[in-house]
PDB file of C-alpha atoms in Angstrom:
ATOM      1  CA  MET A   1      -4.235  -7.942  26.628  1.00 53.00           C
ATOM      2  CA  VAL A   2      -5.583  -7.187  30.274  1.00 61.00           C
ATOM      3  CA  ASP A   3      -3.351  -6.549  33.228  1.00 73.00           C
ATOM      4  CA  GLY A   4      -0.369  -8.565  31.572  1.00 74.00           C
ATOM      5  CA  VAL A   5      -2.731 -11.594  30.426  1.00 79.00           C
ATOM      6  CA  VAL A   6      -3.723 -12.132  26.854  1.00 76.00           C
ATOM      7  CA  VAL A   7      -7.647 -12.713  26.983  1.00 79.00           C
ATOM      8  CA  GLY A   8      -9.377 -14.218  24.086  1.00 76.00           C
ATOM      9  CA  ASN A   9     -12.979 -13.738  23.336  1.00 79.00           C
ATOM     10  CA  SER A  10     -15.047 -16.169  21.103  1.00 81.00           C
ATOM     11  CA  SER A  11     -16.999 -14.944  18.203  1.00 79.00           C
ATOM     12  CA  ARG A  12     -20.078 -17.234  18.820  1.00 83.00           C
ATOM     13  CA  ASP A  13     -21.688 -19.312  21.856  1.00 89.00           C
ATOM     14  CA  VAL A  14     -19.598 -22.212  22.807  1.00 89.00           C
ATOM     15  CA  ARG A  15     -21.031 -25.472  23.804  1.00 91.00           C
ATOM     16  CA  ASP A  16     -19.497 -28.241  25.866  1.00 90.00           C
ATOM     17  CA  GLY A  17     -17.253 -30.266  23.550  1.00 89.00           C
ATOM     18  CA  ASP A  18     -17.045 -27.690  20.859  1.00 88.00           C
ATOM     19  CA  GLU A  19     -13.619 -27.683  19.214  1.00 86.00           C
ATOM     20  CA  LEU A  20     -11.896 -24.279  19.861  1.00 81.00           C
ATOM     21  CA  THR A  21      -9.829 -22.752  16.774  1.00 77.00           C
ATOM     22  CA  HIS A  22      -7.906 -19.487  16.332  1.00 73.00           C
ATOM     23  CA  LEU A  23      -7.770 -17.348  13.225  1.00 72.00           C
ATOM     24  CA  TYR A  24      -4.270 -16.563  12.837  1.00 76.00           C
ATOM     25  CA  CYS A  25      -4.265 -13.898   9.941  1.00 81.00           C
ATOM     26  CA  HIS A  26      -5.456 -13.463   6.669  1.00 84.00           C
ATOM     27  CA  SER A  27      -2.150 -13.980   4.787  1.00 88.00           C
ATOM     28  CA  PHE A  28      -0.231 -17.309   3.680  1.00 84.00           C
ATOM     29  CA  VAL A  29       3.157 -15.111   3.983  1.00 83.00           C
ATOM     30  CA  GLU A  30       2.269 -13.977   7.288  1.00 85.00           C
ATOM     31  CA  LEU A  31       1.137 -17.732   8.387  1.00 84.00           C
ATOM     32  CA  ILE A  32       4.935 -18.884   7.170  1.00 83.00           C
ATOM     33  CA  TYR A  33       6.806 -15.961   8.677  1.00 81.00           C
ATOM     34  CA  ARG A  34       5.274 -15.706  12.072  1.00 82.00           C
ATOM     35  CA  TYR A  35       3.914 -19.322  12.692  1.00 81.00           C
ATOM     36  CA  GLY A  36       5.969 -21.541  10.303  1.00 81.00           C
ATOM     37  CA  PHE A  37       3.091 -23.326   8.530  1.00 81.00           C
ATOM     38  CA  ILE A  38       0.559 -23.184   5.761  1.00 82.00           C
ATOM     39  CA  PRO A  39      -2.759 -25.043   6.233  1.00 79.00           C
ATOM     40  CA  ALA A  40      -2.866 -28.118   3.667  1.00 75.00           C
ATOM     41  CA  GLU A  41      -5.816 -27.439   1.804  1.00 74.00           C
ATOM     42  CA  SER A  42      -4.587 -23.553   0.853  1.00 74.00           C
ATOM     43  CA  THR A  43      -5.595 -22.454  -2.450  1.00 76.00           C
ATOM     44  CA  GLY A  44      -4.589 -18.851  -3.998  1.00 80.00           C
ATOM     45  CA  PRO A  45      -3.820 -15.625  -1.977  1.00 88.00           C
ATOM     46  CA  MET A  46      -5.764 -14.485   0.825  1.00 86.00           C
ATOM     47  CA  GLU A  47      -6.737 -11.069   0.873  1.00 89.00           C
ATOM     48  CA  GLU A  48      -3.951  -9.487   3.048  1.00 90.00           C
ATOM     49  CA  ASP A  49      -1.212 -11.244   1.007  1.00 92.00           C
ATOM     50  CA  VAL A  50       1.217  -8.636  -0.449  1.00 93.00           C
ATOM     51  CA  VAL A  51       4.037  -8.060  -2.872  1.00 95.00           C
ATOM     52  CA  SER A  52       6.384  -5.392  -1.997  1.00 94.00           C
ATOM     53  CA  ILE A  53       7.843  -2.671  -4.360  1.00 96.00           C
ATOM     54  CA  THR A  54      10.640  -0.828  -2.937  1.00 95.00           C
ATOM     55  CA  LEU A  55      11.049   2.936  -3.021  1.00 95.00           C
ATOM     56  CA  GLU A  56      14.081   2.450  -4.798  1.00 95.00           C
ATOM     57  CA  ALA A  57      12.601   0.089  -7.455  1.00 95.00           C
ATOM     58  CA  LEU A  58      10.054   2.963  -8.240  1.00 95.00           C
ATOM     59  CA  LEU A  59      13.050   5.194  -8.479  1.00 95.00           C
ATOM     60  CA  ALA A  60      14.831   2.970 -10.846  1.00 95.00           C
ATOM     61  CA  ALA A  61      11.388   2.468 -12.947  1.00 96.00           C
ATOM     62  CA  SER A  62      10.973   6.304 -12.915  1.00 94.00           C
ATOM     63  CA  GLU A  63      14.456   6.861 -13.895  1.00 90.00           C
ATOM     64  CA  CYS A  64      14.212   9.578 -11.200  1.00 81.00           C
ATOM     65  CA  THR A  65      17.809  10.694 -10.614  1.00 74.00           C
ATOM     66  CA  ALA A  66      17.442  14.334  -9.939  1.00 74.00           C
ATOM     67  CA  ARG A  67      16.299  14.154  -6.293  1.00 84.00           C
ATOM     68  CA  ASP A  68      17.621  11.887  -3.433  1.00 88.00           C
ATOM     69  CA  THR A  69      15.840   8.937  -2.053  1.00 92.00           C
ATOM     70  CA  ALA A  70      14.890  10.292   1.216  1.00 93.00           C
ATOM     71  CA  ARG A  71      13.337  13.418  -0.194  1.00 93.00           C
ATOM     72  CA  CYS A  72      11.276  11.391  -2.472  1.00 95.00           C
ATOM     73  CA  GLY A  73      10.247   8.879   0.328  1.00 95.00           C
ATOM     74  CA  ALA A  74       9.379  11.748   2.732  1.00 96.00           C
ATOM     75  CA  LEU A  75       6.577  13.363   0.187  1.00 96.00           C
ATOM     76  CA  LEU A  76       5.257   9.975  -0.872  1.00 97.00           C
ATOM     77  CA  ALA A  77       4.975   8.443   2.853  1.00 96.00           C
ATOM     78  CA  SER A  78       3.125  11.574   3.652  1.00 95.00           C
ATOM     79  CA  LEU A  79       0.704  10.899   0.872  1.00 95.00           C
ATOM     80  CA  GLY A  80       0.176   7.090   1.797  1.00 94.00           C
ATOM     81  CA  LEU A  81       1.973   5.914  -1.281  1.00 96.00           C
ATOM     82  CA  VAL A  82       4.727   3.990   0.578  1.00 96.00           C
ATOM     83  CA  ASP A  83       5.057   2.981   4.000  1.00 94.00           C
ATOM     84  CA  GLU A  84       7.525   1.126   6.263  1.00 93.00           C
ATOM     85  CA  SER A  85       8.168  -2.497   5.176  1.00 87.00           C
ATOM     86  CA  PRO A  86       5.658  -4.646   7.149  1.00 79.00           C
ATOM     87  CA  TRP A  87       8.259  -7.323   8.077  1.00 80.00           C
ATOM     88  CA  ASP A  88      10.510  -7.024  10.980  1.00 78.00           C
ATOM     89  CA  GLY A  89      13.985  -5.934  10.512  1.00 80.00           C
ATOM     90  CA  LEU A  90      13.412  -4.481   6.882  1.00 82.00           C
ATOM     91  CA  ASP A  91      14.041  -1.088   7.092  1.00 87.00           C
ATOM     92  CA  PHE A  92      12.810   0.453   3.760  1.00 90.00           C
ATOM     93  CA  LEU A  93       9.710   1.975   2.300  1.00 95.00           C
ATOM     94  CA  THR A  94       7.640   0.054  -0.013  1.00 96.00           C
ATOM     95  CA  SER A  95       4.304  -0.023  -1.919  1.00 96.00           C
ATOM     96  CA  GLU A  96       2.363  -2.967  -1.385  1.00 95.00           C
ATOM     97  CA  LEU A  97       0.189  -4.678  -4.108  1.00 96.00           C
ATOM     98  CA  ARG A  98      -2.404  -6.850  -3.077  1.00 95.00           C
ATOM     99  CA  PRO A  99      -4.791  -9.583  -4.842  1.00 95.00           C
ATOM    100  CA  GLY A 100      -6.957  -8.569  -7.493  1.00 95.00           C
ATOM    101  CA  GLY A 101      -5.075  -5.960  -8.558  1.00 96.00           C
ATOM    102  CA  ARG A 102      -5.383  -3.725  -5.467  1.00 95.00           C
ATOM    103  CA  GLY A 103      -2.637  -1.211  -5.085  1.00 95.00           C
ATOM    104  CA  VAL A 104      -1.963  -0.412  -8.717  1.00 97.00           C
ATOM    105  CA  ALA A 105      -3.724   3.073  -8.158  1.00 96.00           C
ATOM    106  CA  GLY A 106      -1.056   3.740  -5.649  1.00 95.00           C
ATOM    107  CA  LEU A 107       1.595   2.832  -7.541  1.00 96.00           C
ATOM    108  CA  VAL A 108       0.615   4.851 -10.567  1.00 97.00           C
ATOM    109  CA  ALA A 109       0.282   7.519  -8.236  1.00 97.00           C
ATOM    110  CA  ALA A 110       3.638   7.332  -6.880  1.00 97.00           C
ATOM    111  CA  GLY A 111       4.915   7.237 -10.669  1.00 96.00           C
ATOM    112  CA  LEU A 112       3.059  10.367 -11.355  1.00 96.00           C
ATOM    113  CA  LEU A 113       4.604  12.387  -8.518  1.00 96.00           C
ATOM    114  CA  LEU A 114       8.194  11.180  -9.447  1.00 95.00           C
ATOM    115  CA  SER A 115       7.700  11.937 -13.218  1.00 94.00           C
ATOM    116  CA  LEU A 116       7.054  15.611 -12.351  1.00 94.00           C
ATOM    117  CA  PRO A 117       9.435  18.054 -13.567  1.00 93.00           C
ATOM    118  CA  GLU A 118      11.288  19.609 -10.465  1.00 92.00           C
ATOM    119  CA  LYS A 119       9.478  22.601 -10.107  1.00 94.00           C
ATOM    120  CA  GLU A 120       6.049  21.005  -9.975  1.00 95.00           C
ATOM    121  CA  TRP A 121       7.688  18.476  -7.516  1.00 95.00           C
ATOM    122  CA  GLY A 122       8.628  21.376  -5.444  1.00 95.00           C
ATOM    123  CA  MET A 123       4.926  22.598  -5.444  1.00 96.00           C
ATOM    124  CA  MET A 124       3.548  19.253  -4.297  1.00 96.00           C
ATOM    125  CA  GLU A 125       6.241  19.509  -1.578  1.00 96.00           C
ATOM    126  CA  GLU A 126       5.056  22.890  -0.489  1.00 96.00           C
ATOM    127  CA  SER A 127       1.148  21.897  -0.708  1.00 96.00           C
ATOM    128  CA  ALA A 128       1.906  18.788   1.476  1.00 96.00           C
ATOM    129  CA  ALA A 129       3.819  20.960   4.129  1.00 95.00           C
ATOM    130  CA  ALA A 130       1.345  23.576   4.207  1.00 94.00           C
ATOM    131  CA  GLN A 131      -1.648  21.081   4.868  1.00 94.00           C
ATOM    132  CA  THR A 132       0.406  19.442   7.365  1.00 91.00           C
ATOM    133  CA  ARG A 133       1.003  22.913   9.313  1.00 91.00           C
ATOM    134  CA  LEU A 134      -2.671  23.813   8.967  1.00 89.00           C
ATOM    135  CA  SER A 135      -3.838  20.086  10.491  1.00 82.00           C
ATOM    136  CA  GLN A 136      -1.409  20.732  13.364  1.00 81.00           C
ATOM    137  CA  ASP A 137      -2.633  24.256  14.073  1.00 76.00           C
ATOM    138  CA  GLU A 138      -6.157  22.615  14.462  1.00 71.00           C
ATOM    139  CA  SER A 139      -5.392  19.737  16.374  1.00 64.00           C
ATOM    140  CA  PRO A 140      -5.748  20.154  20.133  1.00 60.00           C
ATOM    141  CA  GLU A 141      -2.615  20.325  22.223  1.00 57.00           C
ATOM    142  CA  ASP A 142      -3.814  18.458  25.135  1.00 52.00           C
ATOM    143  CA  ASP A 143      -5.451  15.691  23.247  1.00 53.00           C
ATOM    144  CA  GLU A 144      -5.400  12.351  25.324  1.00 52.00           C
ATOM    145  CA  SER A 145      -7.327  10.487  22.508  1.00 54.00           C
ATOM    146  CA  GLU A 146      -7.232   6.709  22.557  1.00 60.00           C
ATOM    147  CA  GLU A 147      -4.812   4.677  20.136  1.00 57.00           C
ATOM    148  CA  ASP A 148      -7.746   4.301  17.576  1.00 59.00           C
ATOM    149  CA  GLU A 149      -8.895   7.743  17.429  1.00 65.00           C
ATOM    150  CA  GLU A 150      -5.136   8.956  16.845  1.00 65.00           C
ATOM    151  CA  SER A 151      -4.968   6.553  13.919  1.00 76.00           C
ATOM    152  CA  GLU A 152      -8.432   7.826  12.509  1.00 79.00           C
ATOM    153  CA  GLU A 153      -6.889  11.386  12.779  1.00 80.00           C
ATOM    154  CA  ASP A 154      -3.901  10.467  11.125  1.00 83.00           C
ATOM    155  CA  ASP A 155      -5.983   9.288   8.391  1.00 84.00           C
ATOM    156  CA  ARG A 156      -7.859  12.426   8.020  1.00 87.00           C
ATOM    157  CA  GLU A 157      -4.580  14.417   8.073  1.00 91.00           C
ATOM    158  CA  GLN A 158      -3.165  12.296   5.464  1.00 92.00           C
ATOM    159  CA  ASP A 159      -6.547  12.590   3.354  1.00 91.00           C
ATOM    160  CA  ALA A 160      -6.158  16.307   3.415  1.00 92.00           C
ATOM    161  CA  ARG A 161      -2.536  16.384   2.299  1.00 94.00           C
ATOM    162  CA  VAL A 162      -3.487  14.122  -0.591  1.00 94.00           C
ATOM    163  CA  LEU A 163      -6.362  16.364  -1.641  1.00 94.00           C
ATOM    164  CA  ALA A 164      -4.280  19.435  -1.343  1.00 95.00           C
ATOM    165  CA  VAL A 165      -1.508  18.154  -3.566  1.00 96.00           C
ATOM    166  CA  VAL A 166      -3.862  16.738  -6.255  1.00 95.00           C
ATOM    167  CA  CYS A 167      -5.721  20.135  -6.015  1.00 95.00           C
ATOM    168  CA  ARG A 168      -2.244  22.158  -6.642  1.00 96.00           C
ATOM    169  CA  LEU A 169      -1.426  19.699  -9.359  1.00 96.00           C
ATOM    170  CA  CYS A 170      -4.974  20.180 -11.160  1.00 95.00           C
ATOM    171  CA  ALA A 171      -4.595  23.857 -10.944  1.00 96.00           C
ATOM    172  CA  VAL A 172      -1.091  23.908 -12.539  1.00 95.00           C
ATOM    173  CA  HIS A 173      -2.412  21.758 -15.484  1.00 95.00           C
ATOM    174  CA  GLY A 174      -5.788  23.480 -15.552  1.00 95.00           C
ATOM    175  CA  VAL A 175      -7.661  20.397 -14.629  1.00 93.00           C
ATOM    176  CA  GLU A 176     -11.035  20.590 -12.950  1.00 92.00           C
ATOM    177  CA  PHE A 177     -10.631  19.143  -9.448  1.00 92.00           C
ATOM    178  CA  SER A 178     -13.380  17.480  -7.195  1.00 89.00           C
ATOM    179  CA  VAL A 179     -13.335  15.320  -4.152  1.00 86.00           C
ATOM    180  CA  PRO A 180     -14.363  11.767  -5.163  1.00 77.00           C
ATOM    181  CA  ALA A 181     -17.694  10.712  -4.147  1.00 69.00           C
ATOM    182  CA  GLY A 182     -18.169   8.065  -1.387  1.00 56.00           C
ATOM    183  CA  GLU A 183     -16.370   6.818   1.516  1.00 52.00           C
ATOM    184  CA  LEU A 184     -12.866   8.108   1.849  1.00 50.00           C
ATOM    185  CA  LEU A 185     -11.064   4.742   2.056  1.00 54.00           C
ATOM    186  CA  ASP A 186      -8.776   5.261  -0.723  1.00 77.00           C
ATOM    187  CA  LEU A 187      -8.697   8.554  -2.391  1.00 87.00           C
ATOM    188  CA  TRP A 188      -6.252   7.746  -5.198  1.00 91.00           C
ATOM    189  CA  PRO A 189      -8.286   5.805  -7.703  1.00 90.00           C
ATOM    190  CA  GLY A 190     -10.923   8.632  -8.129  1.00 90.00           C
ATOM    191  CA  LEU A 191      -8.310  11.155  -8.123  1.00 93.00           C
ATOM    192  CA  LEU A 192      -6.195   9.709 -10.861  1.00 94.00           C
ATOM    193  CA  VAL A 193      -9.448   9.656 -13.191  1.00 93.00           C
ATOM    194  CA  GLN A 194      -9.206  13.384 -12.805  1.00 93.00           C
ATOM    195  CA  LEU A 195      -5.441  13.394 -13.269  1.00 95.00           C
ATOM    196  CA  SER A 196      -5.388  11.249 -16.547  1.00 95.00           C
ATOM    197  CA  THR A 197      -5.314  14.107 -19.028  1.00 93.00           C
ATOM    198  CA  ILE A 198      -1.945  15.678 -17.487  1.00 94.00           C
ATOM    199  CA  PRO A 199       0.955  15.219 -19.671  1.00 91.00           C
ATOM    200  CA  THR A 200       3.063  12.850 -17.326  1.00 93.00           C
ATOM    201  CA  PHE A 201       0.391  10.656 -16.598  1.00 96.00           C
ATOM    202  CA  GLU A 202       0.832   8.083 -19.451  1.00 95.00           C
ATOM    203  CA  ARG A 203       4.624   7.811 -18.363  1.00 96.00           C
ATOM    204  CA  ALA A 204       3.583   7.251 -14.777  1.00 96.00           C
ATOM    205  CA  VAL A 205       1.353   4.252 -15.989  1.00 97.00           C
ATOM    206  CA  GLU A 206       4.761   3.034 -17.877  1.00 97.00           C
ATOM    207  CA  VAL A 207       6.554   3.542 -14.515  1.00 97.00           C
ATOM    208  CA  ALA A 208       4.135   1.261 -12.694  1.00 97.00           C
ATOM    209  CA  LYS A 209       4.332  -1.233 -15.442  1.00 97.00           C
ATOM    210  CA  ARG A 210       8.251  -1.314 -15.450  1.00 97.00           C
ATOM    211  CA  ALA A 211       8.170  -1.738 -11.586  1.00 97.00           C
ATOM    212  CA  VAL A 212       5.663  -4.618 -11.797  1.00 97.00           C
ATOM    213  CA  ALA A 213       7.816  -6.379 -14.708  1.00 97.00           C
ATOM    214  CA  ALA A 214      11.059  -5.756 -12.591  1.00 97.00           C
ATOM    215  CA  ARG A 215       9.698  -7.322  -9.572  1.00 96.00           C
ATOM    216  CA  LEU A 216       8.419 -10.312 -11.577  1.00 95.00           C
ATOM    217  CA  GLU A 217      11.668 -10.682 -13.166  1.00 95.00           C
ATOM    218  CA  ALA A 218      13.219 -10.683  -9.789  1.00 94.00           C
ATOM    219  CA  LEU A 219      11.364 -13.642  -8.648  1.00 92.00           C
ATOM    220  CA  GLY A 220      13.308 -15.899 -11.068  1.00 91.00           C
ATOM    221  CA  PRO A 221      12.169 -19.365 -12.448  1.00 91.00           C
ATOM    222  CA  PRO A 222       9.531 -21.129 -10.514  1.00 87.00           C
ATOM    223  CA  VAL A 223      10.747 -22.788  -7.133  1.00 81.00           C
ATOM    224  CA  ASP A 224      11.094 -26.412  -7.422  1.00 75.00           C
ATOM    225  CA  ALA A 225       8.616 -27.361  -4.459  1.00 67.00           C
ATOM    226  CA  GLN A 226       9.682 -30.811  -3.531  1.00 71.00           C
ATOM    227  CA  GLY A 227       7.479 -32.350  -0.706  1.00 71.00           C
ATOM    228  CA  GLY A 228       4.219 -30.782   0.684  1.00 76.00           C
ATOM    229  CA  LEU A 229       3.231 -27.686   2.277  1.00 80.00           C
ATOM    230  CA  ASP A 230       4.587 -28.944   5.586  1.00 79.00           C
ATOM    231  CA  THR A 231       8.250 -28.808   4.142  1.00 83.00           C
ATOM    232  CA  PRO A 232      10.427 -25.761   3.590  1.00 82.00           C
ATOM    233  CA  ALA A 233      10.707 -26.464  -0.031  1.00 83.00           C
ATOM    234  CA  GLY A 234       6.897 -26.705  -0.331  1.00 84.00           C
ATOM    235  CA  MET A 235       6.243 -23.341   1.379  1.00 85.00           C
ATOM    236  CA  ALA A 236       8.785 -21.589  -0.610  1.00 86.00           C
ATOM    237  CA  GLY A 237       7.303 -22.955  -4.017  1.00 87.00           C
ATOM    238  CA  TYR A 238       4.037 -21.731  -2.700  1.00 87.00           C
ATOM    239  CA  ILE A 239       4.989 -18.370  -1.629  1.00 89.00           C
ATOM    240  CA  TRP A 240       6.599 -18.133  -4.909  1.00 92.00           C
ATOM    241  CA  ARG A 241       3.351 -18.890  -6.841  1.00 90.00           C
ATOM    242  CA  LEU A 242       1.486 -16.374  -4.627  1.00 92.00           C
ATOM    243  CA  GLU A 243       3.879 -13.646  -5.577  1.00 94.00           C
ATOM    244  CA  ALA A 244       3.811 -14.550  -9.347  1.00 95.00           C
ATOM    245  CA  GLU A 245      -0.307 -14.515  -9.210  1.00 95.00           C
ATOM    246  CA  ILE A 246      -0.318 -11.214  -7.410  1.00 96.00           C
ATOM    247  CA  LEU A 247       2.028  -9.446  -9.779  1.00 97.00           C
ATOM    248  CA  ALA A 248       0.159 -10.996 -12.791  1.00 96.00           C
ATOM    249  CA  GLN A 249      -3.080  -9.523 -11.574  1.00 96.00           C
ATOM    250  CA  ALA A 250      -1.386  -6.242 -10.985  1.00 97.00           C
ATOM    251  CA  LYS A 251       0.049  -6.360 -14.546  1.00 97.00           C
ATOM    252  CA  ASP A 252      -3.562  -7.050 -16.273  1.00 97.00           C
ATOM    253  CA  ALA A 253      -4.967  -4.215 -14.038  1.00 97.00           C
ATOM    254  CA  LEU A 254      -2.504  -1.740 -15.400  1.00 97.00           C
ATOM    255  CA  GLY A 255      -3.787  -2.672 -18.796  1.00 96.00           C
ATOM    256  CA  GLN A 256      -7.219  -1.571 -18.028  1.00 95.00           C
ATOM    257  CA  PRO A 257      -8.732   1.979 -17.928  1.00 94.00           C
ATOM    258  CA  CYS A 258      -7.712   3.761 -14.827  1.00 93.00           C
ATOM    259  CA  ALA A 259     -11.419   3.900 -13.563  1.00 90.00           C
ATOM    260  CA  ASN A 260     -11.100   0.390 -12.825  1.00 92.00           C
ATOM    261  CA  TRP A 261      -8.192   0.641 -10.517  1.00 93.00           C
ATOM    262  CA  CYS A 262      -8.172  -0.022  -7.038  1.00 89.00           C
TER     263      CYS A 262
END
């Protein structure tokens, strides 16, 4: 937006008489939610379609009753394992599963932390808080950086907290710690391989499996999608199939070795 005017830029040269099209988003759920339609030729989930697992569902799957929800949410959110729901008006924290089994590493990581004994959980809170203070001390006070630069800085601070927490957890259990190689887009898949030998790891996998199973059960029976994709029933049926497919892919991914998770 420039001076209150929305400006659209073409992605290629436009010749006289060419049809102009607009890429709305990469999510069928988003298309319905914000624009009220699905293209008639739609097949399968798009890359940004998600199924949300709420923090409360994770707590139920982990049978974690010793800590309150706010305390659990604060640590998991600081490590990027849960975030505010992407849907307007829904005020709770969620973990997002994506097509192809993406997101299961974060789900297992959340289950791993929730399964820790209280003493170890407290250590993880201390490590995350200490790293946050360190990052704040190192940040310039008068930084007037652009929004994109601020977002990158937030990501770096979150990565630093993740590394601090996992390093502490490895030290507690006598596991060798190393920073995963490659670009730090998502640390958890590589870190979980290192954590796979600690006592609560298998329980964490079961927590993730229970959370996915409960979400599948909550879907209920297939929606009777009468009519095409231009009808409310047709769109409801399509979304049911999308969510069922993403959850089935997550279930399959959790049955594979942790080195394959993403």
